[in-house]
XYZ file of C-alpha atoms in Angstrom:
694
model
C -119.924 56.858 22.072
C -116.813 56.293 24.118
C -116.847 57.443 27.544
C -114.150 60.107 28.131
C -112.948 61.734 31.497
C -112.712 65.477 31.362
C -108.984 66.784 30.745
C -107.509 67.800 34.039
C -105.730 71.284 33.728
C -102.928 70.953 36.180
C -100.626 73.379 37.805
C -97.333 72.021 39.161
C -95.004 73.718 41.721
C -91.814 71.582 41.630
C -88.163 72.627 41.239
C -87.442 69.382 39.375
C -88.592 68.956 35.724
C -88.444 65.199 35.992
C -90.221 64.969 39.348
C -93.067 67.146 37.661
C -93.195 64.794 34.730
C -93.631 61.847 37.211
C -96.734 63.598 38.696
C -98.086 64.043 35.311
C -97.483 60.205 34.586
C -99.077 59.265 37.624
C -102.341 61.172 36.806
C -102.107 59.689 33.168
C -101.642 56.275 34.502
C -104.874 56.583 36.609
C -106.771 57.423 33.595
C -106.721 61.333 33.584
C -105.722 63.199 30.393
C -103.777 66.245 31.546
C -102.758 69.806 30.456
C -99.799 70.615 32.815
C -98.162 73.714 33.391
C -94.870 73.769 35.783
C -94.774 77.190 37.623
C -91.424 78.924 37.272
C -92.053 82.193 39.088
C -94.630 84.083 41.097
C -95.308 86.182 38.067
C -95.752 83.051 35.992
C -98.172 81.642 38.628
C -100.291 84.803 38.842
C -100.560 85.154 35.019
C -101.537 81.379 34.756
C -104.295 81.965 37.396
C -105.586 85.002 35.922
C -105.729 83.901 32.242
C -106.696 80.308 32.521
C -109.023 78.072 34.285
C -107.270 75.189 36.285
C -108.628 72.137 38.138
C -105.764 71.151 40.304
C -102.541 72.345 41.849
C -99.741 69.970 43.027
C -97.052 71.476 45.082
C -93.896 69.819 46.434
C -93.511 71.006 49.848
C -89.880 72.003 49.850
C -87.777 75.050 49.311
C -88.371 76.496 45.915
C -88.661 79.711 44.006
C -92.335 79.854 44.417
C -93.051 78.537 47.987
C -96.461 76.538 48.419
C -97.295 78.909 51.079
C -97.038 82.055 48.860
C -99.032 79.967 46.085
C -101.735 79.284 48.593
C -101.786 82.905 49.570
C -102.064 84.008 45.865
C -104.835 81.552 45.054
C -106.856 82.850 48.103
C -106.218 86.455 47.046
C -107.562 85.987 43.522
C -110.446 83.892 45.209
C -109.838 81.081 42.802
C -111.614 77.752 43.465
C -108.609 75.413 42.759
C -107.943 72.459 45.027
C -104.262 72.500 46.334
C -102.511 69.165 47.408
C -99.100 69.293 48.867
C -96.719 66.502 48.343
C -94.476 66.361 51.538
C -91.016 64.703 51.820
C -92.186 62.985 55.143
C -95.457 63.045 57.221
C -95.594 66.204 59.559
C -98.798 66.760 61.478
C -98.125 70.338 62.492
C -97.117 71.062 58.927
C -100.273 69.559 57.607
C -102.625 71.388 59.895
C -100.832 74.648 59.006
C -101.277 74.403 55.212
C -104.743 73.362 55.455
C -105.507 76.385 57.547
C -103.960 78.309 54.519
C -106.427 76.732 51.958
C -104.688 73.408 50.990
C -107.035 70.511 50.832
C -104.520 67.900 51.972
C -100.599 67.067 52.388
C -99.681 63.698 51.360
C -96.234 61.917 51.799
C -94.523 61.840 48.495
C -93.831 57.933 48.504
C -97.569 57.096 48.884
C -98.651 57.206 45.380
C -101.859 55.503 45.708
C -102.792 57.802 48.570
C -101.750 60.754 46.169
C -104.182 59.584 43.554
C -107.078 58.729 45.990
C -106.732 62.358 47.315
C -106.510 63.820 43.626
C -109.791 61.788 42.552
C -111.577 63.024 45.875
C -110.662 66.666 45.244
C -111.512 66.366 41.501
C -114.860 65.064 42.064
C -115.384 67.546 44.982
C -114.485 70.343 42.586
C -116.863 68.885 39.923
C -119.674 68.665 42.519
C -119.018 72.459 43.355
C -119.141 73.389 39.727
C -122.313 71.474 39.191
C -123.827 73.164 42.353
C -123.081 76.762 41.143
C -124.561 75.844 37.819
C -127.665 74.276 39.484
C -128.013 77.081 41.799
C -128.270 79.461 38.845
C -130.862 77.288 37.160
C -132.697 77.289 40.467
C -132.707 81.074 40.629
C -134.070 81.215 37.101
C -136.640 78.548 37.978
C -137.746 80.402 40.998
C -138.145 83.460 39.103
C -140.167 81.701 36.374
C -142.407 79.944 39.320
C -143.010 83.378 40.739
C -144.392 84.688 37.376
C -146.553 81.386 37.129
C -147.769 81.893 40.555
C -148.803 85.385 40.289
C -150.714 84.794 36.907
C -152.170 81.395 37.921
C -156.008 81.139 38.270
C -155.527 78.831 41.264
C -155.686 80.296 44.688
C -152.066 79.468 45.958
C -150.404 80.784 49.140
C -147.401 79.602 51.303
C -147.522 79.477 55.007
C -144.680 79.118 57.610
C -145.571 78.463 61.301
C -149.231 78.909 60.536
C -148.801 82.461 58.989
C -149.171 83.511 55.400
C -145.834 84.464 53.929
C -146.895 84.783 50.157
C -150.359 84.818 48.306
C -151.090 85.104 44.827
C -153.777 87.439 43.405
C -156.232 84.536 42.812
C -155.780 83.491 46.518
C -156.414 87.193 47.736
C -159.408 87.521 45.594
C -160.742 84.161 46.711
C -160.660 85.518 50.430
C -161.648 89.154 49.447
C -158.365 90.931 50.314
C -156.767 93.691 48.293
C -153.301 94.088 49.845
C -150.676 91.483 50.321
C -149.501 93.096 53.272
C -152.790 92.680 54.815
C -152.908 89.062 53.857
C -149.430 88.303 55.342
C -150.560 89.536 58.842
C -153.431 86.989 58.958
C -152.778 83.400 60.257
C -154.204 80.518 57.927
C -156.479 79.479 60.498
C -158.157 82.735 60.519
C -159.310 82.173 56.920
C -161.308 79.184 58.106
C -164.687 79.004 59.865
C -164.402 78.078 63.602
C -166.162 74.746 62.881
C -163.025 73.713 60.692
C -160.334 74.744 63.102
C -160.009 71.388 64.770
C -160.027 69.667 61.553
C -157.364 71.959 60.239
C -155.092 71.422 63.426
C -155.210 67.601 63.004
C -154.703 67.804 59.183
C -151.745 69.907 59.413
C -150.227 67.807 62.174
C -150.620 64.720 60.001
C -148.967 66.269 57.142
C -146.146 67.359 59.114
C -145.568 63.715 60.144
C -145.946 62.228 56.823
C -145.082 65.057 54.376
C -147.154 63.462 51.698
C -147.567 65.998 49.065
C -151.114 66.425 47.721
C -152.943 65.701 51.035
C -156.492 67.117 50.880
C -158.819 68.582 53.502
C -162.480 69.358 53.064
C -163.336 72.299 55.344
C -165.145 75.701 55.369
C -163.435 78.967 54.438
C -164.368 82.224 55.854
C -163.850 85.342 53.608
C -162.983 88.836 54.661
C -166.750 89.859 54.658
C -167.661 86.925 56.948
C -169.265 84.735 54.149
C -168.503 81.134 54.359
C -168.183 78.474 51.449
C -167.011 74.775 51.286
C -163.473 74.423 50.072
C -160.878 71.559 49.255
C -157.453 72.585 50.631
C -154.479 70.677 49.233
C -151.066 71.048 50.756
C -147.570 70.171 49.592
C -144.109 70.667 50.949
C -142.372 73.775 49.347
C -139.695 76.412 49.600
C -140.040 80.289 49.437
C -137.059 82.680 49.518
C -134.844 79.568 50.469
C -136.926 78.597 53.463
C -138.926 75.658 53.866
C -142.644 76.161 53.956
C -146.096 74.582 53.105
C -147.897 75.474 49.801
C -151.745 75.681 50.031
C -154.007 75.331 47.083
C -157.522 76.106 47.593
C -160.445 75.259 45.442
C -164.276 75.286 45.775
C -165.618 71.906 47.048
C -166.779 69.941 44.028
C -169.313 66.974 44.038
C -166.916 64.646 42.259
C -164.126 64.640 44.928
C -165.177 61.281 45.944
C -164.771 60.082 42.440
C -161.493 61.762 42.145
C -160.240 59.800 45.222
C -161.441 56.562 43.571
C -159.626 57.369 40.295
C -156.425 58.216 42.320
C -156.676 54.751 44.103
C -157.255 53.028 41.018
C -154.251 54.811 39.332
C -151.914 53.329 42.144
C -153.366 50.086 42.377
C -152.414 46.566 40.667
C -155.987 45.486 39.647
C -155.246 41.716 39.789
C -153.753 41.493 43.408
C -155.123 44.823 45.070
C -151.497 45.648 45.854
C -149.786 48.920 44.943
C -148.632 48.920 41.308
C -145.057 49.700 39.834
C -145.646 53.317 39.393
C -146.488 53.982 42.923
C -143.723 51.843 44.145
C -141.312 53.993 42.368
C -142.733 57.129 43.241
C -142.779 56.055 46.988
C -139.231 54.692 46.497
C -138.000 58.159 45.390
C -139.629 59.645 48.341
C -138.218 57.192 50.741
C -134.363 57.644 49.323
C -134.768 61.540 49.854
C -135.981 60.948 53.377
C -133.307 58.532 54.124
C -130.702 61.224 53.002
C -132.371 63.904 55.129
C -132.773 61.805 58.322
C -129.945 59.350 58.004
C -132.504 56.542 58.634
C -131.829 53.142 57.213
C -134.616 51.435 55.201
C -134.856 48.380 52.902
C -136.263 47.298 49.419
C -136.842 43.528 48.782
C -137.197 42.151 45.276
C -139.421 39.144 45.531
C -139.319 36.957 42.387
C -141.225 33.686 41.857
C -139.029 30.962 40.671
C -139.703 29.215 37.288
C -143.046 31.124 36.881
C -143.400 30.562 33.089
C -143.118 26.839 33.860
C -145.961 27.205 36.402
C -148.086 29.231 34.144
C -147.797 26.716 31.301
C -149.076 24.083 33.770
C -151.943 25.964 35.209
C -152.742 28.434 32.192
C -152.917 32.140 32.479
C -156.239 32.337 34.583
C -154.741 29.523 37.031
C -151.684 31.762 37.316
C -153.543 34.959 38.100
C -155.379 33.023 40.980
C -152.037 31.670 42.175
C -150.534 35.363 42.110
C -153.753 36.568 44.080
C -152.986 34.008 46.871
C -149.263 34.881 47.000
C -150.159 38.474 47.283
C -152.576 37.472 50.306
C -149.644 35.551 52.018
C -147.321 38.580 51.508
C -149.964 41.122 52.942
C -150.254 38.851 56.080
C -146.549 38.658 56.784
C -145.611 42.474 56.428
C -146.169 45.352 58.900
C -148.763 47.870 57.964
C -146.489 50.734 57.613
C -144.533 48.857 54.847
C -145.227 49.262 51.123
C -146.047 46.241 49.310
C -146.240 46.236 45.527
C -146.550 44.030 42.365
C -143.875 44.816 39.995
C -144.468 42.609 36.889
C -145.828 39.182 36.117
C -143.590 37.176 38.499
C -142.107 39.823 40.856
C -143.220 41.499 43.989
C -141.452 44.435 45.942
C -141.349 45.330 49.621
C -140.305 48.775 50.715
C -139.803 49.906 54.336
C -138.562 53.049 56.096
C -137.036 52.887 58.917
C -136.262 49.034 58.672
C -132.795 47.618 59.482
C -131.324 45.212 57.041
C -131.507 42.469 59.628
C -135.081 42.992 60.349
C -135.861 43.184 56.469
C -133.892 39.764 55.976
C -136.008 38.208 58.852
C -139.238 39.048 57.180
C -138.202 38.043 53.787
C -136.884 34.664 55.205
C -140.307 34.145 56.755
C -141.969 34.920 53.543
C -139.805 32.433 51.569
C -140.455 29.687 54.021
C -144.231 30.236 54.125
C -144.315 30.202 50.309
C -142.139 27.292 49.994
C -144.420 25.262 52.511
C -147.825 26.227 51.081
C -149.399 24.050 48.582
C -151.516 26.089 45.975
C -154.693 24.521 44.755
C -155.328 25.957 41.234
C -157.786 24.651 38.805
C -157.690 21.271 40.398
C -154.059 20.886 40.403
C -151.513 21.223 43.294
C -148.815 23.673 42.709
C -145.775 24.306 44.736
C -143.594 27.524 44.125
C -140.687 29.170 45.568
C -139.220 32.617 45.619
C -135.765 34.219 45.135
C -135.394 37.479 47.343
C -132.869 40.182 46.961
C -132.549 43.038 49.439
C -130.962 46.288 48.948
C -130.549 48.785 51.944
C -131.495 52.279 51.708
C -129.122 54.639 53.241
C -128.110 58.284 53.141
C -125.712 57.213 50.245
C -128.477 55.344 48.209
C -128.327 55.766 44.451
C -131.593 56.949 42.553
C -134.718 54.690 42.492
C -134.201 52.801 39.348
C -130.630 52.028 40.507
C -131.614 50.765 43.919
C -134.182 48.730 42.307
C -131.544 47.433 40.127
C -129.561 46.271 43.179
C -132.484 44.338 44.724
C -132.977 42.808 41.429
C -129.322 41.721 41.132
C -129.229 40.135 44.544
C -132.409 38.138 43.625
C -130.917 36.831 40.541
C -127.662 36.163 42.469
C -129.570 33.668 44.689
C -129.417 31.127 41.868
C -125.726 31.339 41.780
C -125.411 30.209 45.556
C -124.399 26.562 46.340
C -127.376 24.456 46.553
C -129.895 27.184 45.334
C -129.434 26.583 41.596
C -133.197 26.760 41.232
C -133.678 29.807 43.647
C -135.500 29.642 46.876
C -133.160 31.896 48.838
C -132.638 35.232 50.348
C -129.548 37.428 49.613
C -128.582 40.837 50.604
C -126.921 43.089 48.083
C -123.301 44.071 49.159
C -122.104 46.974 46.920
C -118.436 46.271 47.801
C -118.819 42.824 46.066
C -121.060 43.865 43.000
C -119.761 47.339 42.197
C -116.103 47.470 42.564
C -112.773 45.638 41.989
C -110.348 46.948 44.452
C -106.523 46.193 45.215
C -107.621 43.061 47.447
C -109.548 41.168 44.547
C -108.746 42.892 41.227
C -105.673 40.616 40.523
C -107.335 37.554 41.505
C -110.347 38.296 39.267
C -108.143 39.122 36.200
C -106.107 35.781 36.757
C -109.493 33.896 37.178
C -110.710 35.533 33.838
C -107.470 34.510 32.033
C -107.739 30.963 33.209
C -111.579 30.944 32.291
C -110.913 32.333 28.806
C -112.985 35.519 29.592
C -110.984 37.809 27.506
C -112.163 39.163 24.161
C -110.249 41.013 21.392
C -111.755 44.150 19.646
C -110.201 45.773 16.677
C -110.736 49.471 15.367
C -109.719 50.745 12.184
C -107.194 53.580 11.750
C -107.853 55.448 8.493
C -105.208 57.173 6.303
C -106.689 60.698 5.990
C -105.116 61.160 2.629
C -106.722 58.091 1.269
C -103.877 55.844 0.370
C -105.829 52.632 0.980
C -103.723 51.205 3.924
C -105.102 48.620 6.397
C -104.525 49.594 9.857
C -106.212 48.492 13.180
C -105.533 48.975 16.707
C -106.313 45.926 18.897
C -108.045 46.101 22.341
C -108.540 43.619 24.929
C -111.918 43.410 27.038
C -112.448 41.284 30.072
C -115.953 39.739 30.576
C -117.029 40.366 34.195
C -119.560 38.155 36.120
C -122.466 39.729 34.252
C -120.835 39.271 30.783
C -120.227 43.037 30.730
C -116.987 44.194 28.882
C -114.331 45.803 30.995
C -110.701 46.651 30.450
C -108.563 44.554 32.647
C -105.936 47.192 32.760
C -108.312 49.557 34.484
C -108.195 47.249 37.559
C -104.500 46.995 38.073
C -103.212 49.136 40.707
C -101.045 52.044 39.540
C -97.809 50.711 41.009
C -98.277 47.002 39.806
C -98.172 44.103 40.050
C -95.908 43.808 37.170
C -96.478 40.102 36.427
C -100.179 40.668 35.918
C -99.780 43.573 33.498
C -97.080 41.496 31.477
C -99.593 38.293 31.362
C -102.282 40.581 29.860
C -100.024 41.863 27.264
C -98.643 38.479 26.067
C -102.040 37.051 26.038
C -103.302 39.937 23.752
C -100.223 39.629 21.500
C -100.268 35.850 21.174
C -103.985 35.892 20.243
C -103.513 38.964 17.926
C -100.570 37.314 16.136
C -102.788 34.097 15.353
C -105.763 36.161 14.399
C -103.780 38.636 12.061
C -101.898 35.503 10.473
C -105.057 34.115 9.657
C -106.509 37.560 8.215
C -103.301 38.076 6.176
C -103.688 34.784 4.476
C -106.933 35.851 2.872
C -104.882 38.463 0.937
C -105.232 41.367 3.260
C -102.024 43.466 3.742
C -103.143 44.432 7.420
C -101.014 45.978 10.136
C -102.030 46.007 13.725
C -101.318 48.665 16.626
C -100.629 46.660 19.957
C -100.662 48.354 23.250
C -97.974 47.412 25.687
C -97.571 48.589 29.582
C -94.584 49.799 31.346
C -93.837 46.308 32.754
C -93.509 44.898 29.137
C -91.151 47.527 28.337
C -88.861 46.655 31.156
C -89.188 43.024 30.455
C -85.957 42.010 28.727
C -87.296 38.536 27.834
C -90.044 39.930 25.844
C -88.284 40.486 22.440
C -87.042 36.906 22.397
C -90.306 35.668 23.143
C -91.946 37.906 20.547
C -89.252 36.498 17.794
C -90.383 32.891 18.446
C -94.132 33.858 18.171
C -93.642 35.555 14.903
C -91.784 32.821 13.379
C -94.257 30.260 14.646
C -97.175 32.292 13.034
C -94.914 33.110 9.842
C -95.934 36.638 10.388
C -93.470 39.399 8.978
C -92.464 42.010 11.864
C -93.559 44.968 10.057
C -97.126 43.721 10.194
C -96.867 44.924 14.044
C -96.863 48.339 15.393
C -96.105 48.389 19.254
C -97.580 51.345 21.034
C -96.360 52.756 24.292
C -97.675 55.617 26.409
C -95.871 58.770 26.589
C -96.074 58.696 30.534
C -94.270 55.122 30.368
C -91.695 56.319 28.004
C -90.898 59.244 30.132
C -90.806 57.260 33.440
C -88.667 54.431 31.945
C -86.733 56.521 29.392
C -83.811 54.062 29.059
C -85.582 50.780 28.851
C -88.049 52.567 26.251
C -85.162 53.348 24.276
C -83.853 49.805 24.200
C -87.310 48.340 23.855
C -87.773 50.357 20.658
C -84.376 49.383 19.432
C -84.898 45.777 19.948
C -88.130 45.770 18.114
C -86.718 47.525 15.116
C -84.265 44.397 15.043
C -87.352 42.316 14.485
C -88.636 44.722 11.876
C -91.280 45.929 14.062
C -92.723 49.440 14.034
C -93.077 51.654 17.101
C -95.676 54.134 18.042
C -96.194 56.407 21.136
C -99.709 57.334 22.334
C -101.148 59.911 24.503
C -98.629 62.304 23.215
C -98.833 66.118 24.186
C -99.771 65.871 28.071
C -96.165 65.915 29.239
C -94.717 69.085 30.341
C -92.015 68.696 27.415
C -93.423 66.018 25.021
C -90.885 66.432 22.293
C -88.094 65.632 24.803
C -89.297 62.050 24.754
C -88.827 61.838 20.900
C -85.160 62.801 21.185
C -84.503 59.511 23.107
C -87.018 57.108 21.961
C -87.193 56.474 18.195
C -90.770 55.959 16.899
C -92.586 55.804 13.647
C -96.036 57.043 14.592
C -97.189 59.545 17.109
C -100.815 59.333 18.352
C -101.805 62.705 19.705
C -103.799 62.405 23.128
C -107.599 62.154 22.582
C -108.254 64.962 24.826
C -107.068 67.456 22.152
C -109.799 65.953 19.725
C -112.436 67.239 21.894
C -110.896 70.645 22.937
C -109.840 71.408 19.160
C -113.703 71.926 18.330
C -114.060 74.469 21.262
C -110.977 76.288 21.506
C -109.087 78.310 18.591
C -105.842 78.177 20.748
C -105.946 74.478 20.992
C -106.624 74.263 17.190
C -103.465 76.264 16.673
C -101.667 74.094 19.050
C -102.508 70.983 17.349
C -101.555 72.517 13.911
C -98.127 73.509 15.264
C -97.601 69.953 17.007
C -98.565 68.126 13.856
C -96.219 70.302 11.734
C -93.517 69.812 14.057
C -93.830 66.017 14.227
C -94.019 65.607 10.397
C -91.077 67.674 9.721
C -89.129 65.177 12.050
C -90.564 62.234 10.182
C -93.186 61.163 12.347
C -96.742 59.973 10.971
C -99.356 61.488 13.198
C -102.736 59.840 14.246
C -105.565 61.643 15.999
C -108.103 59.256 17.916
C -111.590 59.737 19.251
C -112.882 61.140 16.148
C -116.638 61.064 16.634
C -118.154 63.307 14.202
C -117.662 64.840 10.788
C -117.215 68.378 11.916
C -113.666 67.968 13.135
C -112.533 66.395 9.887
C -111.826 69.600 7.965
C -109.654 70.925 10.817
C -107.659 67.702 10.908
C -107.278 67.807 7.218
C -106.015 71.381 7.344
C -103.651 70.436 10.296
C -102.010 67.891 7.978
C -102.927 65.093 10.126
C -101.888 61.555 8.461
C -104.301 59.269 10.352
C -107.591 59.348 12.287
C -109.417 56.979 14.444
C -112.740 56.868 16.264
C -116.352 56.033 16.571
C -117.201 58.183 13.610
C -115.462 55.549 11.557
C -116.333 52.548 13.544
C -116.258 51.312 17.002
C -114.149 48.530 18.151
C -115.741 45.300 16.932
C -114.569 41.661 17.216
C -113.607 41.313 13.364
C -111.359 43.202 11.081
C -114.079 43.805 8.420
C -113.845 47.580 7.884
C -114.085 48.519 3.974
C -110.882 50.578 3.588
C -111.783 50.989 -0.138
C -114.824 53.081 0.926
C -113.191 56.263 2.005
């Protein structure tokens, strides 16, 4: 399924309709679908706050009918969780402090569009985190209630202690120690439930648990019941919370003769039988625990992924049994070169992992370099043959901001794989530290260069998604999409990495590449007897480019392609921001007999105003309506009215992001002309949809 961002429900305080539209377009251009409402009076604001849920308020900090100060006061009075960002005419430290004291999250100078969007994205993410936290807190309360019922009905003897005192004990625990009243139990220190001969062992044991926090630690000791009788028990402890306070959970069981067997089974379950190191499951459990600890203590740790280079080739030389002997030798070498407090595990046939906390990145790199050199210099004698192997080691730092265990392991694995891309390390044999800034993001400093390099290396791909006539008239329409292959051959949209404010020449280059490749592809497809038409998306930069339509005319003639086979699609936000160029652009396209479509329609404050100035043939309603139409009757009626109004003015309507059959009946009743989405077909490299099978 397509990944969709949630629609942002936006309140705007701005005396200028045009400036408010600019803010809506700014969010839209940054990938946020919006439902915007411009506040016209204090009564309007109060009604909006009381009757609808809002995600964000943007207020221009100038004199207007509804002042930002009064809006902030009203939000606070109604106790609404709505992040408020003020757009200031110019930086003013004192004013920023004042509005933040009133409840605003930030004040940003109006000319700094990127700063505005960074602030918006931060506050939306923070709002989503707060909402999720409230949901999780509710689930936690429900879980705690269920746990309480389970504790009370459990046959296991369970108690919670804090500072050595009982704060809770279930009925089985009280029965085990011979107490009738929970109040009596709570007054007794845990130490008093043990025989005097076990007191010192208990103190040492609890001190070790406080240091290591290893859940499931067990102590064999002697319990003393209320009547003075004694019996051998096994006490297991785990970290827990009770009434929101951290404490220790105790589970008491009579000592069993098979305790030694259980310990051996536990050891076997965490051990790799071939090498004697820990196995993958133990490593992942330990890694998860270490990540949590790093978040709580702000300590830094490290994870190293140690991959044997060309292992399959080595195994073919010495056989499976010989390879097993070699792996045993490698494990011994690793064991000799790591500190005792580090966790060393065998992850797979040809990979080991080293985990440590605390451990600075530089220290981990030094250890890994010594491992790499030792293995490179070592000659393995296997089945009468001398074998030399190397390793490629990737290191991922563990910090308070570390991702989940599988993702962190993926970071170390990525760094290990990237060793082979380093100059002089085509066969591996190196150490590389994972840098999130390099591998996980394109920013304004390198995105344009990355796109330019992808263009030069022909790492752009076209995909086509059918657009189906809901009335079954058998027309063949597709929309063309462009995807850029990143360094891992993953598909991304190059437009996503362009900064919101430009640069214009790169956006135009991408548009022209897509159009030229599409024209050639479409000409070949139509030569096979298909009467196919394509929707092509163009950016604001192309709309303003006066050299575009002459260039397009030459391209159409060279491909002997009729103009009416192409439908150029512009975004509603771009049309509003560049109304005059958009009008001229549409006019010049019609002179080439091309059609025009507007997409992302319905998110502007006054969407129909755009159509008064820019003449289009098709209107693609914003995809955020498709999701909401299935949940909200008001939105369903809004879409029906929108479609009826559009069709009455001669526009053909398209609904995108149709991902299930349940919405089709609603769209049919609304009179929609065309539909598009994964329910019909995902974007694919070829135009092979069977339009006759509808």
